[in-house]
Coordinates of C-alpha atoms in Angstrom, one line a residue:
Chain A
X6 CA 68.3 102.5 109.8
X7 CA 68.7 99.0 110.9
X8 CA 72.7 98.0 111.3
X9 CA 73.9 94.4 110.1
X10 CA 74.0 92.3 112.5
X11 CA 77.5 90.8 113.4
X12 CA 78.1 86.9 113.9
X13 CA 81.5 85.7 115.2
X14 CA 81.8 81.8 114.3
X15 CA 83.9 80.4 117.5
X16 CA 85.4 82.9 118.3
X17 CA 88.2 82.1 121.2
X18 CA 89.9 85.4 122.4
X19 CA 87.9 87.6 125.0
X20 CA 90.5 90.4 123.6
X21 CA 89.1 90.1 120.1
X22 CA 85.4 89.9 121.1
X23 CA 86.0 93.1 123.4
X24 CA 87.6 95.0 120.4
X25 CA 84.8 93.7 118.3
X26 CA 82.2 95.1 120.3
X27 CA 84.2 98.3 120.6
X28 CA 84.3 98.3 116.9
X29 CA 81.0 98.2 116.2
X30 CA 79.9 100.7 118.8
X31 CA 82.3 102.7 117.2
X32 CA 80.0 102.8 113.3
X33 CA 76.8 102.0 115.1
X34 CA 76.2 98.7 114.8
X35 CA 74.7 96.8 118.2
X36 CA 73.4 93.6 117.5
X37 CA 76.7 91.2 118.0
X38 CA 76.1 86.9 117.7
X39 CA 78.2 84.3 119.1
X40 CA 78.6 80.6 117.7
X41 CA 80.1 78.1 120.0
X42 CA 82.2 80.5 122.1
X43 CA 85.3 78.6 122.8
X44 CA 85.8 78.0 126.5
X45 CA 82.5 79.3 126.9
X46 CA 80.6 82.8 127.4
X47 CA 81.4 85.5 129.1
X48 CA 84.7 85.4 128.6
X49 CA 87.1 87.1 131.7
X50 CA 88.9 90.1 130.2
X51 CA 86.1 90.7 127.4
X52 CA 84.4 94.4 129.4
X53 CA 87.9 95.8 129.4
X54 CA 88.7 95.2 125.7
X55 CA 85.8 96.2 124.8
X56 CA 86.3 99.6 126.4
X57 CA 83.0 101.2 127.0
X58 CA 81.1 99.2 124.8
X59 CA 79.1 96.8 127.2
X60 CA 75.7 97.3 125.5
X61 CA 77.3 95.1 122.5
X62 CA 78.4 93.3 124.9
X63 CA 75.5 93.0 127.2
X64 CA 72.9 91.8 124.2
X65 CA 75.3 89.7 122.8
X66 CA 73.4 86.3 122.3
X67 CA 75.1 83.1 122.1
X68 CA 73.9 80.5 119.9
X69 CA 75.3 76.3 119.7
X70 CA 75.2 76.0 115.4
X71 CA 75.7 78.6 113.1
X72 CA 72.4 77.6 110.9
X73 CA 70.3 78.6 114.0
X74 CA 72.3 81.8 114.3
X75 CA 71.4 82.8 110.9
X76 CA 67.6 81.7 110.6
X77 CA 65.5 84.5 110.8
X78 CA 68.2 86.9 108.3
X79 CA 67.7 87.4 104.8
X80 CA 71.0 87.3 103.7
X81 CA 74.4 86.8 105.1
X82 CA 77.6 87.6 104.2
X83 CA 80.6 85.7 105.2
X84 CA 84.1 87.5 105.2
X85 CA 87.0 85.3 104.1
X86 CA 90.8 85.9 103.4
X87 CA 91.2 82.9 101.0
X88 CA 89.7 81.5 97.7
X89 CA 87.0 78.5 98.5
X90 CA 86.4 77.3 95.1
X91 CA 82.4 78.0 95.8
X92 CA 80.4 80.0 93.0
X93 CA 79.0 83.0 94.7
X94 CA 79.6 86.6 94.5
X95 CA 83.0 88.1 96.0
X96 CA 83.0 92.0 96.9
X97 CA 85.2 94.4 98.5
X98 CA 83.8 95.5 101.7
X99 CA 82.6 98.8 99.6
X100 CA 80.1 97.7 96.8
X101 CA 79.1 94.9 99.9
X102 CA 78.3 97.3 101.9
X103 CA 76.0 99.4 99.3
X104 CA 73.9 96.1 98.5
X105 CA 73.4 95.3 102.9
X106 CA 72.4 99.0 102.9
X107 CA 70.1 99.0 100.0
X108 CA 68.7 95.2 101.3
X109 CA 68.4 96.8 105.0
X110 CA 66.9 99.8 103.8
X111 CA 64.4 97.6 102.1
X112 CA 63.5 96.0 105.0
X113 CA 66.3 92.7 105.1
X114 CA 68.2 91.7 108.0
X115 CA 71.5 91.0 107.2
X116 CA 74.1 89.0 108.7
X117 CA 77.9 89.6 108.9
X118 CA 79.8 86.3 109.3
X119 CA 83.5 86.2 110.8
X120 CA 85.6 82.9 111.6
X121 CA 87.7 81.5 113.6
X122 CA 91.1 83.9 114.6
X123 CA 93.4 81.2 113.2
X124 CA 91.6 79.4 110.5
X125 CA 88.5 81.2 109.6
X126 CA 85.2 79.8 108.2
X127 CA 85.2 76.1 107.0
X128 CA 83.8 75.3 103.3
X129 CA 80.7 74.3 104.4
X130 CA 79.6 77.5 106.6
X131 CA 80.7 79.9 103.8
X132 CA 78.5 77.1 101.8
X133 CA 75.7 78.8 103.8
X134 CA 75.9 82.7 103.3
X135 CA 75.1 84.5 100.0
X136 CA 78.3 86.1 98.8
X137 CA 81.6 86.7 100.1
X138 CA 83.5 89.5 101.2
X139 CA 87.1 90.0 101.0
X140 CA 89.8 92.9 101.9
X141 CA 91.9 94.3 99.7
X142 CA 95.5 93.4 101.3
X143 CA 98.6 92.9 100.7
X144 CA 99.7 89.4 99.1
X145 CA 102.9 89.3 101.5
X146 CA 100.6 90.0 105.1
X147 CA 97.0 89.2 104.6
X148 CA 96.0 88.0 108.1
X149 CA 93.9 90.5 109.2
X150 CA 92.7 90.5 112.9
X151 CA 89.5 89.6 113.4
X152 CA 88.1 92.7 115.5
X153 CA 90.3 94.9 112.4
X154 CA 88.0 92.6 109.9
X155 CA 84.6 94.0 111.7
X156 CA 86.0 97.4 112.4
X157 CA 86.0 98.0 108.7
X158 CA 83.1 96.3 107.5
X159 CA 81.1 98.6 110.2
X160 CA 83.1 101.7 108.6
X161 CA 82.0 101.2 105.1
X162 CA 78.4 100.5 106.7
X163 CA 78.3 103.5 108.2
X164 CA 79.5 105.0 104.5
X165 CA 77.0 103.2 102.7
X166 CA 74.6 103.9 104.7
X167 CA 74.7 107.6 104.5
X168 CA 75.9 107.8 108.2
X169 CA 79.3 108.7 108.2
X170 CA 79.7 112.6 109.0
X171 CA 82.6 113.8 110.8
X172 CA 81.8 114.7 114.1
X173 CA 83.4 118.6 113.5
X174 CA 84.4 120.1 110.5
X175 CA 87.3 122.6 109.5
X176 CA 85.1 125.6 109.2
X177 CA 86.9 129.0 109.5
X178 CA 86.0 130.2 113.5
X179 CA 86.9 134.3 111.4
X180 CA 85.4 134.8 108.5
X181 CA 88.1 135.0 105.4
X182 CA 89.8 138.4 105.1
X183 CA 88.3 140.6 102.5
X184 CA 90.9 141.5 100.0
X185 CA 90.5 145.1 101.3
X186 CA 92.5 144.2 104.6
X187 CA 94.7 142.0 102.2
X188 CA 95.8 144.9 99.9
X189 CA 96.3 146.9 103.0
X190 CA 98.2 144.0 104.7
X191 CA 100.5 143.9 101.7
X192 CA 101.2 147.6 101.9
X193 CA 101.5 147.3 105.3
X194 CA 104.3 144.6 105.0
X195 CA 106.2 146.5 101.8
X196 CA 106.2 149.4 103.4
X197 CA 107.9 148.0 106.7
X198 CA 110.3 146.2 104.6
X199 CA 111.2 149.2 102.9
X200 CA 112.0 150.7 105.5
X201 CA 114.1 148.3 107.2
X202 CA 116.1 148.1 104.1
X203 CA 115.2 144.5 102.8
X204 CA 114.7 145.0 99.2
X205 CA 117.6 145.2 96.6
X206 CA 116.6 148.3 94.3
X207 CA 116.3 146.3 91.6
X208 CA 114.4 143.6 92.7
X209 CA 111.7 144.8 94.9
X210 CA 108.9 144.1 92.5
X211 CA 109.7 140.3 91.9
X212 CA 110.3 139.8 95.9
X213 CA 106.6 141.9 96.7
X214 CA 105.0 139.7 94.0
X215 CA 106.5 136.2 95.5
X216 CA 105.6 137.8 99.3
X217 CA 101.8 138.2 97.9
X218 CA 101.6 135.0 96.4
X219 CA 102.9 133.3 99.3
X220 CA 100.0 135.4 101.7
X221 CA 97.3 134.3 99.3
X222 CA 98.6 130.8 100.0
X223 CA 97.8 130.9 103.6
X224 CA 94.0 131.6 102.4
X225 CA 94.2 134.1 105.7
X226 CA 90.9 135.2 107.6
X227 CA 90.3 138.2 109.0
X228 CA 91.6 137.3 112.7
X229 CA 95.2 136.3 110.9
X230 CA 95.0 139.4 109.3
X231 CA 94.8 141.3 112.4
X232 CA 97.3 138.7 114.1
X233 CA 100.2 139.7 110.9
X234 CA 99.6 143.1 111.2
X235 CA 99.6 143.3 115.2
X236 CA 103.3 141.5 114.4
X237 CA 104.4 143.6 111.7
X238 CA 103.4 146.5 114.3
X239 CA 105.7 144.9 116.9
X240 CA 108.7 144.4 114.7
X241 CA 108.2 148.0 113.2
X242 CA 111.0 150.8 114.9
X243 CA 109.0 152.7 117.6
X244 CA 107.6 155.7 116.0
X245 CA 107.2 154.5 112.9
X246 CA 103.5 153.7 111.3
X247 CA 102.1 151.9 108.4
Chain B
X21 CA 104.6 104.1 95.5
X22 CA 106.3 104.6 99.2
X23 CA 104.0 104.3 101.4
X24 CA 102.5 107.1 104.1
X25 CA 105.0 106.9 107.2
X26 CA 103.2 105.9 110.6
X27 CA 104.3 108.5 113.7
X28 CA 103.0 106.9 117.2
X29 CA 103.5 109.4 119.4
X30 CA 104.2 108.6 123.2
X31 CA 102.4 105.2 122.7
X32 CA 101.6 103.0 126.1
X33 CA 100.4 99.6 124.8
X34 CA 102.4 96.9 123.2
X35 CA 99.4 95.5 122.3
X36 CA 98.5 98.5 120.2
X37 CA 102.3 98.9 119.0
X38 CA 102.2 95.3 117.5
X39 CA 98.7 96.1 116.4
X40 CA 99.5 98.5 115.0
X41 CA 103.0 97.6 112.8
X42 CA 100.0 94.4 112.2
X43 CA 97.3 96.9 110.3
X44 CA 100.7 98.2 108.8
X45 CA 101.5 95.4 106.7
X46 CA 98.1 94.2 105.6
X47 CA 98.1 97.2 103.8
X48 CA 101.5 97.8 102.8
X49 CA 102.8 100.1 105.2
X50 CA 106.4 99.6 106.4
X51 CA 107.8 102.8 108.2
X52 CA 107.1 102.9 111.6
X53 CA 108.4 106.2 113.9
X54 CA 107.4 106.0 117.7
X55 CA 107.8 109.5 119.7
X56 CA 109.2 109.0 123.1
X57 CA 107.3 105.4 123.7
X58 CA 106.2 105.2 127.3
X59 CA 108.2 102.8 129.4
X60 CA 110.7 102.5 126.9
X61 CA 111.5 100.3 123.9
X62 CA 111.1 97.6 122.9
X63 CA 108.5 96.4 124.8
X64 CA 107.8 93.0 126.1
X65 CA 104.7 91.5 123.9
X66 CA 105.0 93.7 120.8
X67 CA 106.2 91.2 118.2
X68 CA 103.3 88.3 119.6
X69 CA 101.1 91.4 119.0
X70 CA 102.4 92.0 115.6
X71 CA 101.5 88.9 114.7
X72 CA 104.2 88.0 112.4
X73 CA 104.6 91.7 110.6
X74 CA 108.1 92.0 112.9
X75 CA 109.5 93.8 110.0
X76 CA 107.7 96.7 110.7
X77 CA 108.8 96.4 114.5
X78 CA 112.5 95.9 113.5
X79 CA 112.6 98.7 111.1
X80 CA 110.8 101.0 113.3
X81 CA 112.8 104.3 114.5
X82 CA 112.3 105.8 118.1
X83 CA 112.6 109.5 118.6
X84 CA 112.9 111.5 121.3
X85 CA 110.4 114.4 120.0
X86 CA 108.0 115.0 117.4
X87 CA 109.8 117.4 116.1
X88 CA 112.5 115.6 115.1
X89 CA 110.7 112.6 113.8
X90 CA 108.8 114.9 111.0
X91 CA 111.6 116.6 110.3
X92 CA 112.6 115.1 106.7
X93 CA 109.0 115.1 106.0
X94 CA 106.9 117.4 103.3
X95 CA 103.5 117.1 105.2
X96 CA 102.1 116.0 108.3
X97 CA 98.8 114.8 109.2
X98 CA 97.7 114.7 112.7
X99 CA 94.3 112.1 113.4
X100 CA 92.2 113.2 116.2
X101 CA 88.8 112.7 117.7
X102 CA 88.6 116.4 119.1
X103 CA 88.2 119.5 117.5
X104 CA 90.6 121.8 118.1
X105 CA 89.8 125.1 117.2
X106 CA 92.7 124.9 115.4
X107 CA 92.1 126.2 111.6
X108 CA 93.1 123.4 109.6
X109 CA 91.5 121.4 107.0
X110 CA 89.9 119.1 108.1
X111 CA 89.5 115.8 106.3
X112 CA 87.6 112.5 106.3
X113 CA 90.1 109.2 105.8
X114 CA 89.6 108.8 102.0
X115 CA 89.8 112.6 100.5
X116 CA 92.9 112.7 103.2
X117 CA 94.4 109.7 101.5
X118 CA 93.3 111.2 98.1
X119 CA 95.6 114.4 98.6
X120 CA 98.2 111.9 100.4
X121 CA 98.1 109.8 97.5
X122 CA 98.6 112.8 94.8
X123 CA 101.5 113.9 96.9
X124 CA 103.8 110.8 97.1
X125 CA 103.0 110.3 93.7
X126 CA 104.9 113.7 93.3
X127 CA 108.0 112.5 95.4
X128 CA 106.6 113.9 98.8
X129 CA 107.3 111.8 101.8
X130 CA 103.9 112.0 104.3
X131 CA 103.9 111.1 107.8
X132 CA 100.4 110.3 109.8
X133 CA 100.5 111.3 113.5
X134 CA 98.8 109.5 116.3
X135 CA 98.5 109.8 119.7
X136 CA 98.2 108.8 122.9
X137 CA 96.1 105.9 124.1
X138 CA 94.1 107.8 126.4
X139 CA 94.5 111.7 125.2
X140 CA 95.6 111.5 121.6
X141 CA 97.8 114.7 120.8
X142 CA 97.9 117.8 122.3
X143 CA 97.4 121.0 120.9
X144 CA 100.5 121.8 120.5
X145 CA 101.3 118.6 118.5
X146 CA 98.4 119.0 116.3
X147 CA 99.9 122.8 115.5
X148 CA 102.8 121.0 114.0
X149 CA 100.6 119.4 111.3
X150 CA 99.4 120.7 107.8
X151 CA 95.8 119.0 107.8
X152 CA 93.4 117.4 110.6
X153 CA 91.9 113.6 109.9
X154 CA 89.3 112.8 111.8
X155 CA 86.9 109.4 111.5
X156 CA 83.0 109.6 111.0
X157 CA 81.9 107.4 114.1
X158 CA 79.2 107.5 116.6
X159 CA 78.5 110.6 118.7
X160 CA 77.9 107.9 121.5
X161 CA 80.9 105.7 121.1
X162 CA 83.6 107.9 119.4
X163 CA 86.7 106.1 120.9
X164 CA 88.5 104.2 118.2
X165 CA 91.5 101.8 119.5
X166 CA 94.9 103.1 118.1
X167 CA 95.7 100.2 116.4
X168 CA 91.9 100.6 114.9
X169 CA 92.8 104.0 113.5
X170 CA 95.9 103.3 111.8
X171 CA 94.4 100.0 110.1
X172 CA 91.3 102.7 108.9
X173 CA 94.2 105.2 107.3
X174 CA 95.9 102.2 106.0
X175 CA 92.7 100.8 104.1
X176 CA 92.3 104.2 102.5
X177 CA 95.6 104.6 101.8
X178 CA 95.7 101.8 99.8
X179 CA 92.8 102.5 98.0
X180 CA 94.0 105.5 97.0
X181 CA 97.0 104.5 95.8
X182 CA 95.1 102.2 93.5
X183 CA 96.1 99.1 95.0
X184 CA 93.2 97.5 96.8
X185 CA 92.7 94.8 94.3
X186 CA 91.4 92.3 96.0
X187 CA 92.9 88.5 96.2
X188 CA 90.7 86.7 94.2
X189 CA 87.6 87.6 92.5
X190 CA 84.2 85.6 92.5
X191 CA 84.9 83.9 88.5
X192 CA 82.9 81.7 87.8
X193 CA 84.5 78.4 87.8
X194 CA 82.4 76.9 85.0
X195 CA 81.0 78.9 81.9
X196 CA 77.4 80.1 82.3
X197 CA 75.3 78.1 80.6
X198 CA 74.1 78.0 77.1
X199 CA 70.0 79.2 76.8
X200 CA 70.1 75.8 74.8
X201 CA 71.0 73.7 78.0
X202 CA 68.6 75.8 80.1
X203 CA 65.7 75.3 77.5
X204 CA 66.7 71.6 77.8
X205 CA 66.8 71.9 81.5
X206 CA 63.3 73.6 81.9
X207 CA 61.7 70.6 79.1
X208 CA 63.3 67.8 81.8
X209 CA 61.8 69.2 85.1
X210 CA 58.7 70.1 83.5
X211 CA 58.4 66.8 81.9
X212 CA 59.3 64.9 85.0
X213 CA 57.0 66.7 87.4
X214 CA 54.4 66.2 85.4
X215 CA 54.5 62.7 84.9
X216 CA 55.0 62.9 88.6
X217 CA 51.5 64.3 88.8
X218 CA 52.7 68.1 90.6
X219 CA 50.9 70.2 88.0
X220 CA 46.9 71.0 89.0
X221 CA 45.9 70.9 85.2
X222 CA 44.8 74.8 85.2
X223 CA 48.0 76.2 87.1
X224 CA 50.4 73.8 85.1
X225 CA 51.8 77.0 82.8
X226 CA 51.5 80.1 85.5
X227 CA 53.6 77.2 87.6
X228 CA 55.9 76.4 84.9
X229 CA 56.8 79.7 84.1
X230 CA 57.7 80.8 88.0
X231 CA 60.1 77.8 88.0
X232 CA 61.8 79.7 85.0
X233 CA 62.0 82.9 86.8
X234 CA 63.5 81.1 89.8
X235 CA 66.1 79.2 87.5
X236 CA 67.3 82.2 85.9
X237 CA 67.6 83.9 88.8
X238 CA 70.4 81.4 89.7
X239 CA 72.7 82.4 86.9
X240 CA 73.7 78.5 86.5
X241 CA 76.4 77.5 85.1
X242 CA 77.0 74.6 82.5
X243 CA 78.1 72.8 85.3
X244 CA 75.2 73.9 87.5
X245 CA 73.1 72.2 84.6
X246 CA 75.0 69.2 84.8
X247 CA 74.2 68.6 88.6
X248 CA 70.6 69.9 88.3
X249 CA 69.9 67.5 85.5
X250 CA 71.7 64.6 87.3
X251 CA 69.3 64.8 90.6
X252 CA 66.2 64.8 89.1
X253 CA 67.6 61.7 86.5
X254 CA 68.2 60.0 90.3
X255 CA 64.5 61.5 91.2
X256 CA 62.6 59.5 88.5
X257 CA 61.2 56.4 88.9
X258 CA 63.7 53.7 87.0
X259 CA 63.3 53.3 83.9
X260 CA 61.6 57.0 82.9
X261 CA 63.6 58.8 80.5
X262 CA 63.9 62.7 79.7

């Protein structure tokens, strides 16, 4: 599936365009647009921000207005931190994301607008895109960084767009224990104890139950069955079996 | 609700420590522990970095091991871009802050460990948490920025919590308008273009009607009416009335 495609509107910092491209290769998303660079294009400093990710970097293209950068989209989306007084639709960078995926998987291209590191987008560019998209901070620190701003529109992207699996899961590497070696495990373990003299008479039953219910906790597989009982073998009296 | 507590262990950059206590407070993190910072702290360029969130910075804690900066804590999770082999859970951002949510609601304090710049945590490290996060990026371009990954756990933290509510929402600023203003709205244009002559006699309905459709799709507004009605009065030759 097509990615958005990423507009920066003057951007000025060759850090924050490096950590922009970075961001975007890190969710899959390639095709990066500069308005008006400030002090010009490429900037000295931008390759090593952007750590690795010099194919954003490389096709970046560079454009002088933003109404030529956005021409042949369909839709753009501009990303503000304040109120503009303008009638269009606000979103969370969530249910955005789930309208550029269904637009893109419909055939749009879609724009992603970001502004200027210390004041934004003016009135009039937002005045140009087709909704807005805000983040969800806090009253007290909303400034959010601009490279942080695309970082998590391209997460939710790759969310929306069905493309965000992990890249290794938790799976067991042993298969879970069967509760055969787990009923031998706890006789195993009650037996040792026994023997060593850790129960009080009286309350042997209550402490056996607590042990089992704190071994079912662990969810243990067959390998940490083997591991316990290789333990229990070593802390045993030599001579003595299960 | 306290928030998660941030762990930065052995952490290189003070770009990526002021970065980072920066991602912190856009989404209402505060506690900061850094693990045996490299070249010592604090470091020069952190608070330029933090772009104004310095009250992360000042309250952040240094220890000397990881040990001891977990120690008061109830659970532990450890974000890394490498399996392990380790047998953990293993958890996406938002069901990790789901169960981190649920937790500190019930009075748990949570720490989230990061690592190094260059080689997150070691194994070891990771063996000292209760669950694995890991983040659903490219194959190709895995590497997230430090800074990059805690503002991701902070985002989902927040939504977890339930407080991503966003700044301002997209109201509209003037009521919608009545179907009595729009029904006088349609009468004026179609009145006024054809006395301007647009209509071929035969399409002057089927073209009529797809105006309609296009001003409904706009979803005007009683004030939208009032601006719409006022162009095309300045559109018609003097003296023509609706």
């Amino acid at each position: 599936m097509t990615a958005p495609i990423v507009i920066l509107v003057e951007p000025q910092l060759a850090e924050n365009i490096g950590m922009t491209a970075r961001a975007m290769a890190n969710f899959g998303l390639s095709e990066l647009r500069l308005v008006a660079p400030k002090n010009g294009w490429p900037k000295k400093g931008v390759r090593e921000a952007a750590s690795g990710a010099t194919h954003v970097l490389d096709g970046a293209k560079v454009y002088a207005t933003l109404p030529e950068a956005i021409a042949d989209l369909h839709a753009v989306f501009a990303t503000t931190a304040r109120e503009r007084g303008q009638m269009k639709r606000v979103f969370a960078p969530e249910p955005a994301m789930a309208e550029v995926a269904g637009r893109i998987g419909g055939g749009e291209r879609i724009g992603l607008m970001f502004g200027r590191e210390r004041v934004g987008l003016t009135n009039d560019e937002v005045s140009l895109a087709d909704a807005i998209v805000t983040f969800p901070v806090t009253e007290e620190f909303p400034s959010l960084n601009l490279a942080q701003a695309v970082l998590l529109m391209g997460y939710e992207w790759r969310r929306a767009a069905g493309l965000a699996t992990l890249r290794f899961s938790g799976e067991m590497l042993s298969p879970p224990a069967t509760r055969e070696a787990m009923l031998s495990l706890f006789a195993s373990l009650e037996a040792t104890l026994e023997r060593a003299g850790f129960y009080p008479p009286e309350k042997r039953e209550i402490i056996a139950r607590n042990m089992r219910d704190m071994l079912h906790r662990m969810s243990l597989t067959e390998q940490d069955v083997r591991t316990f009982r290789g333990a229990l073998r070593a802390l045993r009296p030599r001579g003595e079996t299960d």
